[in-house]
Amino acid sequence: MKIDILTLFPEMFNGPLNSSILKKAQEKGIITINYINIRDFTTDRHHQADDKPYGGGAGMVMKVEPVINAYEAIPKNNSFTIMLSPQGRKFNQKFARELSRKEHLIFICGHYEGIDERVRQLIVDEEISIGDYVLTGGEIAAMVVIDAVARLVPGVLGDEVSAEEESFSDQLLEYPHYTRPRNFRGLEVPEVLLSGNHKKIDLWRKKQSLLNTFFRRRDLLKIRGLTKEEKILLWQGFFELAM
Ligand SMILES: CN(C)c1ccccc1CNc1ccc(C(N)=O)cn1
């Protein structure tokens, strides 16, 4: 997957996109990420990337020309252009999965009070919002989307993990995870996880996911619904809790 990021602050991406899993994915050549500094495509003497809003009002607006010039300089092949903004379609795991199948993603990171409307009209395929809050710029939102999407690209996580998540994550919350030591300050690892009985372990994990989701995100359960077996598992979980 090829990712191009149009931003005024490329340095903001260094930490998150050059560490850990995303760093390895780039070293393996599974993902390539390019940063295009919009300021390099300004045309005036002062390298102006923003200007006062028509109609007056506080703050500045990102100019359209530098963004379009930068965009047109990107070699494209089946590219999909995303703008991060509070008005965008709400980002979630399902959306991440859709995007992880694209060959080439272009991210436009706005700053200031917003971006000239003609950027949306001319080059944006989809606007994305990572949540109902306002950030100083689209960069952090882009990092969130890139992180969630890149980990779903085959080979990035090592297929066994993502395959399992694919099957299991069907809108359920995670089960509890444990690793050594077995006992930490009196807190023990559940016996079933030490049993080596993978059928029992998978059932226990499914039950935990169902209980977790029921108590923390009942809305997800309403959307997803439960099979007969899952209902039985959940009721067993309630009884075990009540004991
Ligand atoms: C300055 N603003 C309001 C703005 C306005 C228009 C475009 C970009 C921005 C940059 N800010 C963003 C971006 C994304 C999100 C989000 N929730 O995904 C929140 N804020």
Coordinates of N, CA and C and ligand atoms in Angstrom, one line a residue:
M1 N 0.8 -1.2 0.0 CA 0.0 0.0 0.0 C 0.9 1.3 0.0
K2 N 0.5 2.2 -0.9 CA 1.2 3.5 -0.9 C 0.4 4.5 -0.2
I3 N 1.1 5.3 0.7 CA 0.4 6.4 1.4 C 1.1 7.7 1.1
D4 N 0.4 8.7 0.7 CA 0.9 10.1 0.6 C 0.2 11.0 1.5
I5 N 1.0 11.8 2.3 CA 0.4 12.7 3.2 C 0.7 14.1 2.9
L6 N -0.4 14.9 2.6 CA -0.2 16.3 2.3 C -0.4 17.1 3.7
T7 N 0.6 17.8 4.1 CA 0.6 18.4 5.4 C 1.6 19.6 5.4
L8 N 1.3 20.5 6.3 CA 2.2 21.7 6.5 C 3.3 21.3 7.6
F9 N 3.0 20.2 8.3 CA 3.9 19.8 9.4 C 4.3 18.4 9.3
P10 N 5.1 18.0 8.3 CA 5.5 16.6 8.1 C 6.2 16.0 9.3
E11 N 7.0 16.9 10.0 CA 7.7 16.4 11.2 C 6.9 15.8 12.3
M12 N 5.6 16.2 12.2 CA 4.7 15.7 13.3 C 4.5 14.2 13.2
F13 N 4.8 13.6 12.0 CA 4.5 12.2 11.8 C 5.7 11.3 12.2
N14 N 6.9 11.9 12.5 CA 8.1 11.1 12.7 C 7.9 10.0 13.7
G15 N 7.5 10.4 14.9 CA 7.4 9.4 16.0 C 6.4 8.3 15.6
P16 N 5.2 8.5 15.5 CA 4.2 7.5 15.4 C 4.4 6.6 14.1
L17 N 4.8 7.2 13.0 CA 4.8 6.4 11.8 C 6.2 5.8 11.6
N18 N 7.2 6.2 12.4 CA 8.5 5.6 12.3 C 8.9 4.7 13.5
S19 N 7.9 4.2 14.1 CA 8.2 3.3 15.3 C 7.5 2.0 15.1
S20 N 8.0 1.0 15.8 CA 7.3 -0.3 16.0 C 6.8 -0.9 14.7
I21 N 5.5 -1.2 14.7 CA 4.9 -2.0 13.7 C 4.9 -1.3 12.3
L22 N 4.6 0.0 12.4 CA 4.6 0.7 11.1 C 6.0 0.9 10.5
K23 N 7.0 1.0 11.4 CA 8.4 1.1 10.9 C 8.7 -0.2 10.2
K24 N 8.4 -1.3 10.8 CA 8.8 -2.6 10.3 C 8.0 -2.8 8.9
A25 N 6.8 -2.4 8.9 CA 6.0 -2.6 7.7 C 6.6 -1.8 6.5
Q26 N 7.2 -0.6 6.8 CA 7.9 0.1 5.8 C 9.2 -0.5 5.4
E27 N 9.9 -1.0 6.4 CA 11.2 -1.7 6.1 C 10.9 -2.9 5.2
K28 N 9.8 -3.6 5.5 CA 9.5 -4.8 4.7 C 8.9 -4.4 3.3
G29 N 8.7 -3.1 3.1 CA 8.2 -2.7 1.8 C 6.7 -3.0 1.6
I30 N 6.0 -3.4 2.7 CA 4.6 -3.6 2.5 C 3.8 -2.3 2.4
I31 N 4.3 -1.3 3.2 CA 3.7 0.0 3.1 C 4.8 1.0 2.8
T32 N 4.5 2.0 1.9 CA 5.4 3.1 1.7 C 4.6 4.4 2.1
I33 N 5.3 5.2 2.8 CA 4.6 6.5 3.3 C 5.5 7.7 2.8
N34 N 4.9 8.6 2.0 CA 5.6 9.8 1.6 C 4.9 11.0 2.2
Y35 N 5.8 12.0 2.6 CA 5.2 13.2 3.1 C 5.5 14.4 2.1
I36 N 4.4 15.1 1.8 CA 4.5 16.2 0.9 C 4.2 17.5 1.7
N37 N 5.2 18.4 1.8 CA 4.9 19.6 2.5 C 4.2 20.6 1.6
I38 N 3.0 20.9 2.0 CA 2.2 21.8 1.2 C 2.9 23.1 1.0
R39 N 3.7 23.6 1.9 CA 4.4 24.9 1.8 C 5.3 24.9 0.6
D40 N 5.8 23.7 0.3 CA 6.8 23.6 -0.9 C 6.0 24.0 -2.2
F41 N 4.7 24.0 -2.2 CA 3.9 24.2 -3.4 C 3.2 25.6 -3.4
T42 N 3.6 26.4 -2.4 CA 3.1 27.8 -2.5 C 3.7 28.5 -3.6
T43 N 3.0 29.5 -4.1 CA 3.5 30.2 -5.4 C 3.9 31.6 -5.1
D44 N 3.5 32.2 -4.0 CA 3.9 33.6 -3.8 C 5.2 33.7 -3.0
R45 N 5.7 34.9 -3.0 CA 7.0 35.3 -2.4 C 7.1 34.9 -0.9
H46 N 5.9 35.0 -0.3 CA 5.9 34.8 1.2 C 5.6 33.3 1.5
H47 N 5.5 32.5 0.5 CA 5.1 31.1 0.8 C 3.9 31.0 1.6
Q48 N 2.9 31.7 1.2 CA 1.7 31.7 2.1 C 0.8 30.5 1.8
A49 N 0.5 29.7 2.9 CA -0.3 28.5 2.7 C -1.7 28.8 3.3
D50 N -1.9 29.9 4.0 CA -3.2 30.2 4.5 C -3.5 31.7 4.3
D51 N -4.7 32.1 4.4 CA -5.1 33.5 4.2 C -6.3 33.8 4.9
K52 N -6.7 35.1 4.9 CA -7.9 35.5 5.7 C -9.1 35.0 5.1
P53 N -10.1 34.7 5.8 CA -11.4 34.2 5.3 C -12.2 35.3 4.5
Y54 N -12.7 34.9 3.4 CA -13.7 35.8 2.7 C -14.9 35.9 3.6
G55 N -15.5 37.1 3.7 CA -16.7 37.2 4.6 C -16.2 37.5 6.0
G56 N -14.9 37.6 6.2 CA -14.5 38.0 7.6 C -14.6 36.9 8.6
G57 N -14.3 37.2 9.8 CA -14.3 36.2 10.9 C -12.9 35.9 11.4
A58 N -12.9 35.2 12.5 CA -11.6 35.0 13.2 C -10.8 33.9 12.4
G59 N -9.5 33.8 12.7 CA -8.7 32.7 12.2 C -8.4 32.8 10.7
M60 N -7.6 31.8 10.2 CA -7.2 31.8 8.8 C -7.7 30.5 8.1
V61 N -7.7 30.5 6.8 CA -8.2 29.4 6.0 C -7.0 28.9 5.2
M62 N -6.9 27.6 5.0 CA -5.9 27.1 4.1 C -6.2 27.4 2.7
K63 N -5.2 27.9 2.0 CA -5.4 28.3 0.6 C -5.6 27.0 -0.3
V64 N -6.3 27.2 -1.4 CA -6.6 26.0 -2.3 C -5.4 25.7 -3.2
E65 N -4.8 26.8 -3.8 CA -3.7 26.5 -4.8 C -2.6 25.6 -4.3
P66 N -2.0 25.9 -3.2 CA -0.8 25.0 -2.8 C -1.3 23.6 -2.6
V67 N -2.5 23.4 -2.1 CA -3.0 22.0 -1.8 C -3.2 21.3 -3.2
I68 N -3.8 22.0 -4.1 CA -4.0 21.4 -5.4 C -2.7 21.2 -6.2
N69 N -1.8 22.1 -6.1 CA -0.5 22.0 -6.8 C 0.2 20.7 -6.2
A70 N 0.2 20.6 -4.9 CA 0.9 19.5 -4.2 C 0.2 18.2 -4.7
Y71 N -1.1 18.2 -4.7 CA -1.9 17.0 -5.0 C -1.6 16.6 -6.5
E72 N -1.5 17.5 -7.4 CA -1.2 17.2 -8.8 C 0.2 16.7 -9.0
A73 N 1.1 16.9 -8.1 CA 2.5 16.5 -8.2 C 2.6 15.0 -7.8
I74 N 1.5 14.4 -7.2 CA 1.6 13.0 -6.8 C 1.3 12.1 -7.9
P75 N 2.2 11.1 -8.2 CA 1.9 10.1 -9.2 C 0.7 9.3 -8.7
K76 N -0.4 9.1 -9.5 CA -1.5 8.4 -9.0 C -1.8 7.2 -9.8
N77 N -2.3 6.2 -9.0 CA -2.8 4.9 -9.7 C -3.8 4.3 -8.7
N78 N -5.1 4.4 -9.1 CA -6.2 3.9 -8.3 C -6.0 4.5 -6.9
S79 N -5.9 5.9 -6.8 CA -5.7 6.5 -5.5 C -7.0 6.9 -5.0
F80 N -7.1 7.0 -3.6 CA -8.3 7.4 -2.9 C -7.9 8.5 -2.0
T81 N -8.5 9.7 -2.1 CA -8.1 10.9 -1.4 C -9.0 11.2 -0.2
I82 N -8.4 11.2 0.9 CA -9.2 11.4 2.2 C -8.8 12.8 2.8
M83 N -9.8 13.5 3.3 CA -9.6 14.7 4.0 C -10.1 14.4 5.5
L84 N -9.2 14.8 6.5 CA -9.6 14.6 7.9 C -10.3 15.9 8.3
S85 N -11.5 15.7 8.8 CA -12.2 16.9 9.3 C -13.4 16.5 10.3
P86 N -13.8 17.4 11.2 CA -14.9 17.1 12.1 C -16.2 16.8 11.4
Q87 N -16.3 17.2 10.1 CA -17.5 17.0 9.4 C -17.5 15.6 8.7
G88 N -16.4 14.9 8.8 CA -16.3 13.7 8.0 C -17.2 12.5 8.5
R89 N -17.2 11.5 7.7 CA -17.8 10.2 8.0 C -17.1 9.6 9.2
K90 N -17.9 9.1 10.2 CA -17.2 8.6 11.5 C -16.4 7.4 11.2
F91 N -15.1 7.5 11.6 CA -14.2 6.4 11.4 C -14.5 5.2 12.3
N92 N -14.4 4.0 11.9 CA -14.5 2.8 12.8 C -13.8 1.6 12.1
Q93 N -13.8 0.5 12.8 CA -13.0 -0.7 12.4 C -13.5 -1.2 11.0
K94 N -14.8 -1.1 10.8 CA -15.3 -1.6 9.5 C -14.8 -0.7 8.3
F95 N -14.7 0.6 8.6 CA -14.2 1.6 7.6 C -12.7 1.4 7.4
A96 N -12.0 1.1 8.5 CA -10.6 0.8 8.4 C -10.4 -0.4 7.5
R97 N -11.2 -1.4 7.6 CA -11.1 -2.6 6.8 C -11.3 -2.3 5.3
E98 N -12.3 -1.5 5.1 CA -12.5 -1.1 3.7 C -11.3 -0.4 3.1
L99 N -10.7 0.6 3.9 CA -9.6 1.4 3.4 C -8.3 0.5 3.2
S100 N -8.2 -0.6 4.0 CA -7.0 -1.4 4.0 C -6.9 -2.1 2.7
R101 N -8.0 -2.2 1.9 CA -8.0 -2.9 0.6 C -7.6 -2.0 -0.5
K102 N -7.4 -0.7 -0.2 CA -7.1 0.3 -1.3 C -5.6 0.2 -1.6
E103 N -5.2 0.5 -2.8 CA -3.8 0.4 -3.2 C -3.0 1.7 -2.8
H104 N -3.7 2.8 -2.9 CA -3.0 4.1 -2.7 C -3.9 5.1 -2.0
L105 N -3.5 5.5 -0.8 CA -4.3 6.5 0.0 C -3.6 7.8 0.0
I106 N -4.3 8.9 -0.2 CA -3.7 10.2 -0.1 C -4.5 10.9 1.0
F107 N -3.8 11.4 2.0 CA -4.4 12.1 3.1 C -4.1 13.6 3.1
I108 N -5.2 14.4 3.2 CA -5.0 15.9 3.2 C -5.2 16.3 4.7
C109 N -4.2 16.9 5.3 CA -4.3 17.4 6.6 C -4.5 18.9 6.7
G110 N -5.7 19.3 7.1 CA -6.0 20.7 7.2 C -5.4 21.3 8.5
H111 N -5.4 22.6 8.5 CA -4.9 23.3 9.7 C -5.7 24.6 9.8
Y112 N -5.4 25.4 10.8 CA -6.1 26.7 11.0 C -7.5 26.4 11.2
E113 N -8.4 27.4 10.7 CA -9.8 27.2 10.9 C -10.4 26.2 9.9
G114 N -9.7 25.9 8.9 CA -10.3 24.9 7.9 C -9.6 25.1 6.6
I115 N -10.2 24.4 5.6 CA -9.6 24.4 4.3 C -10.6 25.0 3.3
D116 N -10.0 25.7 2.3 CA -10.9 26.3 1.3 C -11.8 25.2 0.7
E117 N -13.0 25.5 0.6 CA -14.1 24.6 0.1 C -13.7 23.9 -1.2
R118 N -13.0 24.6 -2.0 CA -12.7 24.1 -3.4 C -11.8 22.9 -3.3
V119 N -11.1 22.7 -2.2 CA -10.3 21.5 -2.1 C -11.2 20.3 -2.0
R120 N -12.3 20.4 -1.2 CA -13.3 19.4 -1.1 C -13.9 19.1 -2.5
Q121 N -14.2 20.2 -3.2 CA -15.0 20.0 -4.4 C -14.1 19.4 -5.5
L122 N -12.8 19.7 -5.5 CA -11.9 19.2 -6.6 C -11.3 17.9 -6.4
I123 N -10.8 17.6 -5.1 CA -10.0 16.4 -5.0 C -10.4 15.4 -3.9
V124 N -11.3 15.7 -3.1 CA -11.5 14.8 -1.9 C -12.5 13.7 -2.3
D125 N -12.2 12.4 -2.1 CA -13.1 11.3 -2.3 C -13.9 11.1 -1.1
E126 N -13.3 11.2 0.0 CA -14.1 10.9 1.3 C -13.6 11.8 2.4
E127 N -14.4 12.3 3.2 CA -14.0 13.1 4.4 C -14.2 12.1 5.6
I128 N -13.2 12.1 6.5 CA -13.2 11.2 7.6 C -13.1 12.0 8.9
S129 N -13.9 11.7 9.9 CA -13.7 12.2 11.2 C -13.4 11.1 12.2
I130 N -12.4 11.3 13.1 CA -12.1 10.2 14.0 C -12.9 10.4 15.3
G131 N -13.8 11.4 15.4 CA -14.6 11.6 16.6 C -15.1 13.0 16.6
D132 N -16.1 13.1 17.6 CA -16.7 14.5 17.6 C -15.9 15.4 18.5
Y133 N -14.8 15.8 18.0 CA -14.0 16.8 18.8 C -13.1 17.6 17.7
V134 N -12.7 18.7 18.1 CA -11.9 19.6 17.2 C -10.4 19.5 17.5
L135 N -9.6 19.2 16.6 CA -8.1 19.2 16.8 C -7.5 20.4 16.1
T136 N -6.3 20.7 16.4 CA -5.6 21.9 15.8 C -5.3 21.7 14.3
G137 N -5.3 20.4 14.0 CA -5.0 20.1 12.6 C -5.4 18.6 12.3
G138 N -5.4 18.3 11.0 CA -5.8 16.9 10.6 C -4.7 15.9 10.8
E139 N -3.5 16.3 11.2 CA -2.3 15.4 11.3 C -2.6 14.2 12.3
I140 N -3.0 14.6 13.5 CA -3.1 13.5 14.5 C -4.3 12.5 14.1
A141 N -5.3 13.1 13.5 CA -6.4 12.3 12.9 C -5.9 11.3 11.8
A142 N -5.0 11.9 11.0 CA -4.4 11.0 9.9 C -3.6 9.9 10.5
M143 N -2.9 10.2 11.6 CA -2.0 9.1 12.2 C -2.9 8.0 12.7
V144 N -4.0 8.4 13.3 CA -5.0 7.4 13.9 C -5.5 6.5 12.7
V145 N -5.9 7.1 11.7 CA -6.5 6.4 10.5 C -5.4 5.5 9.9
I146 N -4.2 6.0 9.7 CA -3.1 5.3 9.1 C -2.8 4.1 10.0
D147 N -2.7 4.3 11.3 CA -2.4 3.2 12.2 C -3.4 2.1 12.1
A148 N -4.7 2.5 12.2 CA -5.7 1.4 12.2 C -5.8 0.7 10.9
V149 N -5.5 1.4 9.8 CA -5.6 0.8 8.4 C -4.4 0.0 8.1
A150 N -3.2 0.5 8.4 CA -2.0 -0.2 8.1 C -1.9 -1.6 8.7
R151 N -2.4 -1.7 10.0 CA -2.2 -2.9 10.7 C -3.1 -4.0 10.1
L152 N -4.1 -3.6 9.3 CA -4.9 -4.6 8.6 C -4.4 -5.1 7.3
V153 N -3.4 -4.4 6.8 CA -2.8 -4.8 5.5 C -2.1 -6.1 5.6
P154 N -2.4 -7.1 4.8 CA -1.7 -8.4 5.0 C -0.2 -8.3 5.1
G155 N 0.3 -9.1 6.1 CA 1.8 -9.1 6.3 C 2.3 -8.1 7.3
V156 N 1.5 -7.1 7.6 CA 1.9 -6.1 8.5 C 2.0 -6.7 10.0
L157 N 0.9 -7.4 10.3 CA 0.9 -7.9 11.7 C 1.4 -9.4 11.8
G158 N 1.6 -9.9 10.6 CA 1.8 -11.4 10.6 C 0.4 -12.0 10.6
D159 N 0.1 -12.7 9.5 CA -1.3 -13.0 9.2 C -2.1 -13.7 10.2
E160 N -1.4 -14.5 11.1 CA -2.2 -15.3 12.1 C -2.9 -14.3 13.0
V161 N -2.3 -13.2 13.4 CA -3.0 -12.3 14.3 C -4.2 -11.7 13.6
S162 N -3.9 -11.1 12.5 CA -5.0 -10.3 11.9 C -6.2 -11.3 11.5
A163 N -5.8 -12.5 11.1 CA -6.8 -13.4 10.6 C -7.7 -13.7 11.9
E164 N -7.1 -14.0 13.0 CA -7.9 -14.3 14.2 C -8.8 -13.1 14.5
E165 N -8.2 -11.9 14.5 CA -9.0 -10.7 14.9 C -10.1 -10.6 13.9
E166 N -9.8 -10.8 12.6 CA -10.9 -10.7 11.6 C -12.1 -11.6 12.0
S167 N -11.8 -12.8 12.4 CA -12.9 -13.7 12.7 C -13.6 -13.3 14.0
F168 N -12.8 -12.9 15.0 CA -13.3 -12.7 16.3 C -13.9 -11.3 16.5
S169 N -13.2 -10.3 15.9 CA -13.5 -9.0 16.3 C -14.9 -8.6 15.8
D170 N -15.7 -9.6 15.3 CA -16.9 -9.1 14.7 C -17.8 -8.4 15.7
Q171 N -17.4 -7.1 15.9 CA -18.0 -6.2 16.7 C -18.1 -6.6 18.2
L172 N -17.2 -7.5 18.6 CA -17.2 -7.8 20.1 C -15.9 -7.2 20.7
L173 N -16.0 -6.8 22.0 CA -14.8 -6.3 22.6 C -13.9 -7.4 22.9
E174 N -12.7 -7.1 23.2 CA -11.6 -8.1 23.5 C -11.9 -8.9 24.8
Y175 N -11.3 -10.1 24.9 CA -11.3 -10.8 26.1 C -10.0 -10.4 26.9
P176 N -10.0 -10.7 28.2 CA -8.8 -10.3 29.0 C -7.5 -11.0 28.6
H177 N -6.4 -10.3 28.5 CA -5.1 -11.0 28.1 C -4.2 -11.1 29.4
Y178 N -3.4 -12.2 29.4 CA -2.5 -12.4 30.5 C -1.2 -12.9 29.9
T179 N -0.1 -12.7 30.6 CA 1.2 -13.3 30.3 C 1.9 -13.5 31.7
R180 N 3.2 -14.0 31.7 CA 3.9 -14.3 32.9 C 4.0 -13.0 33.7
P181 N 4.0 -13.0 35.0 CA 4.0 -14.2 35.9 C 2.6 -14.7 36.2
R182 N 2.4 -15.9 36.6 CA 1.1 -16.5 36.9 C 0.4 -15.7 38.0
N183 N 1.2 -15.3 39.0 CA 0.6 -14.6 40.2 C 1.4 -13.3 40.4
F184 N 0.6 -12.2 40.3 CA 1.3 -10.9 40.5 C 0.5 -10.2 41.6
R185 N 1.2 -10.0 42.8 CA 0.5 -9.3 43.9 C -0.8 -10.0 44.3
G186 N -0.8 -11.3 44.2 CA -2.0 -12.1 44.6 C -3.0 -12.2 43.5
L187 N -2.8 -11.6 42.4 CA -3.7 -11.6 41.2 C -3.3 -12.8 40.3
E188 N -4.2 -13.8 40.2 CA -3.8 -15.0 39.5 C -4.3 -15.0 38.1
V189 N -3.6 -15.8 37.2 CA -4.1 -16.0 35.8 C -5.3 -17.0 35.9
P190 N -6.4 -16.8 35.3 CA -7.5 -17.8 35.3 C -7.0 -19.2 34.9
E191 N -7.4 -20.2 35.7 CA -6.9 -21.6 35.5 C -7.0 -22.1 34.1
V192 N -8.2 -21.8 33.5 CA -8.5 -22.3 32.2 C -7.4 -22.0 31.2
L193 N -6.8 -20.9 31.3 CA -5.7 -20.5 30.3 C -4.5 -21.3 30.5
L194 N -4.3 -22.0 31.6 CA -3.1 -22.8 31.8 C -3.4 -24.3 31.5
S195 N -4.7 -24.5 31.1 CA -5.1 -25.9 30.9 C -4.6 -26.6 29.6
G196 N -4.3 -25.7 28.6 CA -3.9 -26.3 27.3 C -5.1 -26.9 26.6
N197 N -6.3 -26.7 27.1 CA -7.4 -27.3 26.4 C -8.0 -26.2 25.6
H198 N -7.6 -26.1 24.3 CA -7.9 -25.0 23.5 C -9.4 -24.8 23.2
K199 N -10.1 -25.9 23.2 CA -11.6 -25.7 23.0 C -12.2 -24.9 24.2
K200 N -11.7 -25.3 25.4 CA -12.2 -24.7 26.6 C -11.7 -23.2 26.6
I201 N -10.5 -23.0 26.2 CA -9.9 -21.7 26.2 C -10.7 -20.8 25.3
D202 N -11.0 -21.3 24.1 CA -11.7 -20.4 23.1 C -13.1 -20.1 23.6
L203 N -13.7 -21.1 24.3 CA -15.1 -20.8 24.8 C -15.0 -19.8 25.9
W204 N -14.0 -19.9 26.8 CA -13.8 -18.9 27.9 C -13.6 -17.5 27.3
R205 N -12.8 -17.4 26.3 CA -12.5 -16.1 25.7 C -13.7 -15.5 25.0
K206 N -14.5 -16.4 24.4 CA -15.7 -15.9 23.7 C -16.7 -15.4 24.8
K207 N -16.8 -16.1 25.9 CA -17.7 -15.8 27.0 C -17.2 -14.4 27.6
Q208 N -15.9 -14.2 27.7 CA -15.4 -13.0 28.3 C -15.7 -11.8 27.3
S209 N -15.5 -12.1 26.0 CA -15.8 -11.0 25.1 C -17.3 -10.6 25.1
L210 N -18.1 -11.6 25.2 CA -19.6 -11.4 25.3 C -19.9 -10.6 26.5
L211 N -19.4 -11.0 27.7 CA -19.7 -10.3 29.0 C -19.1 -8.9 28.9
N212 N -17.9 -8.7 28.4 CA -17.3 -7.4 28.3 C -18.2 -6.5 27.4
T213 N -18.6 -7.0 26.3 CA -19.4 -6.2 25.4 C -20.7 -5.9 26.0
F214 N -21.3 -6.9 26.7 CA -22.6 -6.7 27.3 C -22.6 -5.5 28.3
F215 N -21.5 -5.6 29.1 CA -21.5 -4.6 30.2 C -20.9 -3.2 29.8
R216 N -20.1 -3.2 28.7 CA -19.4 -2.0 28.4 C -20.0 -1.3 27.2
R217 N -20.5 -2.1 26.2 CA -20.9 -1.6 24.9 C -22.2 -2.3 24.4
R218 N -23.3 -2.2 25.2 CA -24.5 -3.0 24.9 C -25.0 -2.5 23.5
D219 N -24.6 -1.3 23.1 CA -25.1 -0.8 21.8 C -24.5 -1.7 20.7
L220 N -23.2 -2.1 20.8 CA -22.6 -3.0 19.8 C -23.4 -4.3 19.7
L221 N -23.8 -4.9 20.9 CA -24.5 -6.2 20.9 C -25.8 -6.0 20.2
K222 N -26.5 -4.9 20.4 CA -27.8 -4.6 19.8 C -27.6 -4.7 18.2
I223 N -26.6 -4.0 17.8 CA -26.3 -4.0 16.3 C -26.0 -5.4 15.8
R224 N -25.2 -6.1 16.5 CA -24.6 -7.4 16.0 C -25.6 -8.5 16.2
G225 N -26.3 -8.5 17.4 CA -27.2 -9.6 17.7 C -26.4 -10.8 18.2
L226 N -27.1 -11.8 18.7 CA -26.3 -13.0 19.3 C -26.9 -14.3 18.7
T227 N -26.0 -15.2 18.5 CA -26.5 -16.6 18.1 C -27.0 -17.2 19.3
K228 N -27.7 -18.4 19.1 CA -28.3 -19.1 20.3 C -27.1 -19.5 21.2
E229 N -26.0 -20.1 20.6 CA -24.9 -20.5 21.4 C -24.4 -19.3 22.2
E230 N -24.3 -18.2 21.6 CA -23.7 -17.0 22.3 C -24.6 -16.6 23.4
K231 N -25.9 -16.7 23.2 CA -26.8 -16.3 24.3 C -26.6 -17.2 25.5
I232 N -26.5 -18.5 25.2 CA -26.2 -19.5 26.3 C -24.9 -19.2 27.0
L233 N -23.9 -18.9 26.3 CA -22.6 -18.6 26.9 C -22.7 -17.4 27.8
L234 N -23.4 -16.4 27.3 CA -23.6 -15.1 28.0 C -24.3 -15.4 29.4
W235 N -25.4 -16.2 29.3 CA -26.2 -16.5 30.5 C -25.3 -17.3 31.5
Q236 N -24.5 -18.2 30.9 CA -23.5 -18.9 31.8 C -22.6 -17.9 32.5
G237 N -22.2 -17.0 31.7 CA -21.3 -15.9 32.3 C -21.9 -15.2 33.4
F238 N -23.2 -14.8 33.2 CA -23.9 -14.1 34.3 C -24.0 -15.0 35.5
F239 N -24.4 -16.3 35.4 CA -24.5 -17.1 36.5 C -23.1 -17.2 37.3
E240 N -22.1 -17.4 36.5 CA -20.7 -17.5 37.1 C -20.4 -16.2 37.9
L241 N -20.8 -15.1 37.3 CA -20.6 -13.8 38.0 C -21.4 -13.8 39.3
A242 N -22.6 -14.3 39.2 CA -23.5 -14.2 40.4 C -23.1 -15.2 41.5
M243 N -22.3 -16.2 41.2 CA -21.9 -17.2 42.2 C -21.1 -16.6 43.3
Ligands
LIG1 C1 -9.3 23.0 12.3 N1 -10.4 22.2 12.0 C2 -11.5 22.2 12.8 C3 -10.4 21.6 10.7 C4 -11.5 22.0 9.8 C5 -11.5 21.4 8.6 C6 -10.5 20.4 8.2 C7 -9.5 20.1 9.1 C8 -9.5 20.7 10.4 C9 -8.4 20.2 11.3 N2 -8.9 19.8 12.6 C10 -9.5 18.6 12.7 C11 -9.4 17.6 11.8 C12 -10.1 16.4 12.0 C13 -10.8 16.2 13.2 C14 -11.5 14.9 13.5 N3 -12.4 14.9 14.5 O1 -11.3 13.9 12.8 C15 -10.8 17.2 14.1 N4 -10.2 18.4 13.9

